[in-house]
Every structure is written in structure tokens, then in C-alpha cells.
Short mmCIF file of C-alpha atoms in Angstrom, two decimals:
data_model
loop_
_atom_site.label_atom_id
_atom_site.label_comp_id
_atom_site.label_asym_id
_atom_site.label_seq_id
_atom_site.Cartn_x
_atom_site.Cartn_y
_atom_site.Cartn_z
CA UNK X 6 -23.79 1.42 5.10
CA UNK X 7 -26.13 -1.40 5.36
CA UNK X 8 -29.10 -2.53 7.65
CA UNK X 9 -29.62 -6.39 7.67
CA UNK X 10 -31.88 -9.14 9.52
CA UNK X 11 -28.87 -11.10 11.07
CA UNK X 12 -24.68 -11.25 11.22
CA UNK X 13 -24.13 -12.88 7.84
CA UNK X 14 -25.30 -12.70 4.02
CA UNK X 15 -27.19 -16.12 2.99
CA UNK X 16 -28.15 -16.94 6.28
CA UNK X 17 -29.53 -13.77 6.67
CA UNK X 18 -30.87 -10.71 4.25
CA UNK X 19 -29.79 -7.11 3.30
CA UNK X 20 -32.24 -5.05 3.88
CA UNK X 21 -31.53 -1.25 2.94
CA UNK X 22 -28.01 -0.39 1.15
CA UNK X 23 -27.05 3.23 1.63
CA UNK X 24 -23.89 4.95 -0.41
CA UNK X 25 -22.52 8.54 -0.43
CA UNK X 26 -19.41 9.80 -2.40
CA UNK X 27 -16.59 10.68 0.08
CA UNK X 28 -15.95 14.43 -0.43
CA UNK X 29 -19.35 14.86 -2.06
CA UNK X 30 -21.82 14.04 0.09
CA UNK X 31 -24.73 15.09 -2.51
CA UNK X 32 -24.35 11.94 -4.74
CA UNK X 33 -26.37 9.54 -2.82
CA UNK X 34 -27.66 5.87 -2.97
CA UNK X 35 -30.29 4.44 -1.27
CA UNK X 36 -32.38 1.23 -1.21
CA UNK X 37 -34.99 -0.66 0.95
CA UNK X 38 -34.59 -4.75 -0.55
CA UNK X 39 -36.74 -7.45 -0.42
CA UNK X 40 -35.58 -10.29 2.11
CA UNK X 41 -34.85 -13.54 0.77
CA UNK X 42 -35.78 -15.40 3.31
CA UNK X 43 -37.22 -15.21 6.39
CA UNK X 44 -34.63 -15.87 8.67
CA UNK X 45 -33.76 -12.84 11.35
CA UNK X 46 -32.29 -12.01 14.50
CA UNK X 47 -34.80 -9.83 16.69
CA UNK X 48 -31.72 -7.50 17.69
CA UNK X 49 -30.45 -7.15 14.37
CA UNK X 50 -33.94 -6.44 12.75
CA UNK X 51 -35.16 -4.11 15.64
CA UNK X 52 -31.77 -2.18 14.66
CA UNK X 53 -32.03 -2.52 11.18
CA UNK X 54 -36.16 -1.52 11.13
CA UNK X 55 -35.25 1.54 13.20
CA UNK X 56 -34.56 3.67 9.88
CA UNK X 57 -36.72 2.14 7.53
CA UNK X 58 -38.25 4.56 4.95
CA UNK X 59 -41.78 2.06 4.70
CA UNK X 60 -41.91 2.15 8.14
CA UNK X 61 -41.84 5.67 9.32
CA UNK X 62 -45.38 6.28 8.77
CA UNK X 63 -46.59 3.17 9.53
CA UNK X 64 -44.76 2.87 13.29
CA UNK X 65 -46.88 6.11 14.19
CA UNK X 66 -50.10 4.74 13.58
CA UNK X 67 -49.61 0.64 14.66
CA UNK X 68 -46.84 -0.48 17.20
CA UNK X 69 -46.52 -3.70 15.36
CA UNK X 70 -43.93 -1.62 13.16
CA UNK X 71 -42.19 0.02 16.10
CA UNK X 72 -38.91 -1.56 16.65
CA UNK X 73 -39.27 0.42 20.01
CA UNK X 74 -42.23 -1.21 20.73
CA UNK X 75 -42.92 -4.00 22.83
CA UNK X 76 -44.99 -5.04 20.21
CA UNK X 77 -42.93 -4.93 17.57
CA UNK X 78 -43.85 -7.61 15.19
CA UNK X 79 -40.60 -8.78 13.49
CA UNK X 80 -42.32 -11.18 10.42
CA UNK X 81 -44.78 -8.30 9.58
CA UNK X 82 -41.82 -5.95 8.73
CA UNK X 83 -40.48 -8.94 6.62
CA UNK X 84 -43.84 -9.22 5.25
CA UNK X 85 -44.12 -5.13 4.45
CA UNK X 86 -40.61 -5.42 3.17
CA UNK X 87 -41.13 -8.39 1.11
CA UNK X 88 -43.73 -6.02 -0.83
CA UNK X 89 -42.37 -2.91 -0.76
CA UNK X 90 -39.12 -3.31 -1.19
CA UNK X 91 -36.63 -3.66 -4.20
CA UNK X 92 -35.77 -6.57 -5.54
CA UNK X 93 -31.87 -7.39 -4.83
CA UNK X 94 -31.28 -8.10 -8.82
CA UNK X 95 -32.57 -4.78 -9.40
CA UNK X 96 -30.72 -2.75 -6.61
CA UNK X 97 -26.87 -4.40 -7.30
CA UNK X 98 -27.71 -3.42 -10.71
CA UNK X 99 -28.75 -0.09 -10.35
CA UNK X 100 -25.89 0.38 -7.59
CA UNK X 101 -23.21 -0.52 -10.06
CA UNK X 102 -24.36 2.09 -11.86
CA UNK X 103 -24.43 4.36 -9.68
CA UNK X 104 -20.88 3.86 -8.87
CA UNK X 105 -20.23 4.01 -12.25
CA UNK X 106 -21.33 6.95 -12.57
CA UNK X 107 -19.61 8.67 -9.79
CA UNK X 108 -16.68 7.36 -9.56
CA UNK X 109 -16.06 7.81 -13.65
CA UNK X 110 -12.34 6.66 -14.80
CA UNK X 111 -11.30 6.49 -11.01
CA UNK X 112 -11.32 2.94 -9.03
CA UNK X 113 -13.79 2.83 -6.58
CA UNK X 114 -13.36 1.88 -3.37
CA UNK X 115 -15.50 0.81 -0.68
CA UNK X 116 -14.98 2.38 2.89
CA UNK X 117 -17.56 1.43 5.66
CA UNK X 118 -17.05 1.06 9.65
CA UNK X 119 -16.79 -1.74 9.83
CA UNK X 120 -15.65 -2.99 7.00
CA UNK X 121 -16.01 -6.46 7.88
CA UNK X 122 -19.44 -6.53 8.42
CA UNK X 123 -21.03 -3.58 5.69
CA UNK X 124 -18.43 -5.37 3.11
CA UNK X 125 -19.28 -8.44 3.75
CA UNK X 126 -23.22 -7.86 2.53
CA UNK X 127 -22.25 -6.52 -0.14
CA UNK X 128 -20.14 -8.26 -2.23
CA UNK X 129 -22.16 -11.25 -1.33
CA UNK X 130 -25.39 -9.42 -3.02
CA UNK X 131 -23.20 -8.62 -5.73
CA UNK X 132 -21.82 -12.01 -6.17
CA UNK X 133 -24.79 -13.41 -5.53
CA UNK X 134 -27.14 -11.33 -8.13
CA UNK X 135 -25.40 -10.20 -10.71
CA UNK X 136 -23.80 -12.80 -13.42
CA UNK X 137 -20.21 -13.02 -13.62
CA UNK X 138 -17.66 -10.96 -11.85
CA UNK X 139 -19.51 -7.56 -11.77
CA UNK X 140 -18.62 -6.49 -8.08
CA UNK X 141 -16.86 -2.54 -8.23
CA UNK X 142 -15.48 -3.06 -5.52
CA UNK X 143 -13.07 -5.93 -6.62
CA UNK X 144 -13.18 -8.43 -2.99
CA UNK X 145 -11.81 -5.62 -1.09
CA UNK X 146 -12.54 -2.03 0.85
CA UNK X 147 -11.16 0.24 3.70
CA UNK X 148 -12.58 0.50 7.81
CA UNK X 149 -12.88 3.90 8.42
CA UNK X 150 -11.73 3.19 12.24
CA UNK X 151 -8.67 1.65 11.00
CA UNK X 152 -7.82 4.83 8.90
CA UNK X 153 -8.25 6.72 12.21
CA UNK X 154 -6.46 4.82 14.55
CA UNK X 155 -3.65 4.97 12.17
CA UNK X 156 -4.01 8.53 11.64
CA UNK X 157 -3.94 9.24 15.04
CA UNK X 158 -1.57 6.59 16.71
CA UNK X 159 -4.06 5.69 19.07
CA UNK X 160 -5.48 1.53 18.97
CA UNK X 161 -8.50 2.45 20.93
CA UNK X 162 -9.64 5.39 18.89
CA UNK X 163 -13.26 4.79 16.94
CA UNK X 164 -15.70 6.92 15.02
CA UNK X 165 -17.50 8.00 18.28
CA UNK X 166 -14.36 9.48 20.33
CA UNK X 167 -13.93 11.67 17.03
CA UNK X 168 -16.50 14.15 18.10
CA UNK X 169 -17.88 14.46 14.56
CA UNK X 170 -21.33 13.31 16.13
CA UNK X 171 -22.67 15.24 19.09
CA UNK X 172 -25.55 17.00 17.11
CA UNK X 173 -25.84 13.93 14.75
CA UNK X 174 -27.04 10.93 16.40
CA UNK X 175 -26.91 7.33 14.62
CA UNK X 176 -30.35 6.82 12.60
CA UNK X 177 -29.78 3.32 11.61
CA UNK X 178 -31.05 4.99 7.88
CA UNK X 179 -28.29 3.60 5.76
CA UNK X 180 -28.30 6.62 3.61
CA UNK X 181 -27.84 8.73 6.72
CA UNK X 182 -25.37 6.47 8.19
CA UNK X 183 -23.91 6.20 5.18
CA UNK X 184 -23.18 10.22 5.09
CA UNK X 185 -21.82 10.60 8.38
CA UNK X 186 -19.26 8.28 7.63
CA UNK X 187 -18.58 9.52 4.48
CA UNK X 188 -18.23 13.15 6.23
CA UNK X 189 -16.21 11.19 9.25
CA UNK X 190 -13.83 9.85 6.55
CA UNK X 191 -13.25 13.16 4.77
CA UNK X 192 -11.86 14.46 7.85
CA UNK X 193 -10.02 11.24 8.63
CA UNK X 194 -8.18 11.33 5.49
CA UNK X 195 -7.54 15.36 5.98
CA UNK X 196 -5.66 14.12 9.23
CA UNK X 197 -3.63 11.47 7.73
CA UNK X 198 -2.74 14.13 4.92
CA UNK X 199 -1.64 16.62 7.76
CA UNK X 200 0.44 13.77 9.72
CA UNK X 201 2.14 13.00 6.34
CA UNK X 202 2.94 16.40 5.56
CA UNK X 203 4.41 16.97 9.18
CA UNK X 204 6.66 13.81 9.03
CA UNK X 205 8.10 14.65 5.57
CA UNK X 206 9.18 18.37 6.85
CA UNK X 207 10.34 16.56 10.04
CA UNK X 208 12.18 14.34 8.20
CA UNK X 209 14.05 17.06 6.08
#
């Protein structure tokens, strides 16, 4: 999961990258970046300041930091960020190796909802900050929703109709985010396992 300042990478930056192994939600990734510019969108950085590690104490003592605030002040987040965070050389690198790590002699792949968008971020940064072709992830990954609307015949179905998250709410942490989905994709794939294993006895 990621939390950025607008729609697209470039334009706009990546500003925390959260990862958790599907199936083991214990190995975890988590960074806050440095912006690289200072472009935003309010909505997107009100979202994407809501779980924000540097700002959690910060938003209980001065409003400026409270995306919840009316006054929420979006370049002094950008500012904080700019000198707290990680540098995005430094986190691609260290996230490679965390993948590395975890996912050992399998290939990893990326799985996000959506796909489109969290994907997207990504292998930009890693295109973009690491030399030569270094992305994991190859130029691909799967949407979690997509998995579930398969798995369960149904177009309209999404993460939220799952009921996976009545005593979880959405953070906007990317780590936490991050593990939900990875927990939501677990089951996902237990359901398309069952549905496989009931057509092939079917089919007998």
C-alpha cells in the first residue's frame, strides 16, 4: 500500500510505502519518503497525512498537522516530511531487499487494491531510483478486487462487501493498510482454492 500527494508518480510524490507478506503478516515494510517536489493535491495529501508516523504526535499538539483540521497546513507536512523522511534512493533499495529476503527463491509478486494506482508508484520509484532494471516486481502485479470478483462471480463485489473489516477501519497507515489487504487476500485466495476444488469434483 502506498500514501501519495496526488494521482500520478512524477507529477506527484510517494510518500509512505507499506508491504506485508501474504500469509505472514509478521514480515513487514514500512517507510515515510521525502517528496520530490512540492506539487500536491489537498485531497490526496489530507488522505495520505491521515496515517503518518511524524505526524501523530505532532497533530495533537498544533492543528497545522491535522489533516482533519481546518487548519491543516498542506506545505508544512511537505516541509516536516522533506526532513524527516527517507530518502526514495534509500527506501527502493532497502525494499528490494526486503523482498529479497522474504520472498527467497520464489517470484514475488505484487498484489495491492488497486493495482493500478499502488503499482503504478511503485515501479515508477523503482525505475526511477534505482540504476538499471532492478524492479522485483518485473512491470506487473495482481488487484486484490479482481481476485475476488472472480472468486466469487460477482462484478460488483470489492474489499468492503467482504466483511473482513467491521472492527478494522481504514487507517490510511500504509503498513496497516498494507496488512489488511494482505489478510483480505489470504482469504480471497482460500476462496478461489475452494471454488477450484468444487468445480474439479463437479466436473468428475
Amino acid at each position: 500500500d502506498i500514501e501519495s500527494t496526488g494521482r500520478t508518480p512524477g507529477k506527484y510524490s510517494m510518500i509512505a510505502l507499506g508491504a506485508a507478506v501474504v500469509g505472514d503478516t509478521k514480515k513487514t515494510f514500512y517507510r515515510e519518503l521525502k517528496p520530490i517536489n512540492n506539487n500536491f493535491s489537498l485531497e490526496a495529501l489530507k488522505i495520505g497525512s491521515l496515517g503518518l508516523k511524524c505526524l501523530e504526535d505532532l497533530k495533537k499538539e498544533d492543528p497545522i498537522y491535522d489533516p482533519e483540521s481546518k487548519e491543516f497546513q498542506p506545505k508544512k507536512v511537505l516541509e516536516l516530511l522533506d526532513e524527516m523522511g527517507q530518502s526514495p534512493y534509500q527506501v527502493m533499495h532497502e525494499f528490494r531487499l526486503w523482498i529479497g529476503q522474504v520472498a527467497r527463491d520464489q517470484r514475488p509478486v505484487m498484489a495491492a487494491a488497486p493495482i493500478a494506482f499502488d503499482g503504478m508508484y511503485v515501479h515508477w520509484y523503482f525505475d526511477n531510483f534505482l540504476e538499471g532494471d532492478q524492479d522485483p516486481f518485473g512491470h506487473g502485479g495482481d488487484d486484490i478486487n479482481s481476485w475476488l470478483r472472480g472468486a466469487t462471480n460477482d462484478p460488483d463485489h470489492n474489499l468492503t462487501k467482504l466483511g473482513l473489516r467491521k472492527n478494522k477501519p481504514k487507517t490510511h497507515n500504509a503498513l496497516e493498510d498494507a496488512m489488511q489487504q494482505a489478510e483480505e487476500f489470504e482469504f480471497i485466495l482460500g476462496m478461489d482454492a475452494f471454488n477450484r476444488s468444487k468445480a474439479k469434483k463437479l466436473s468428475r
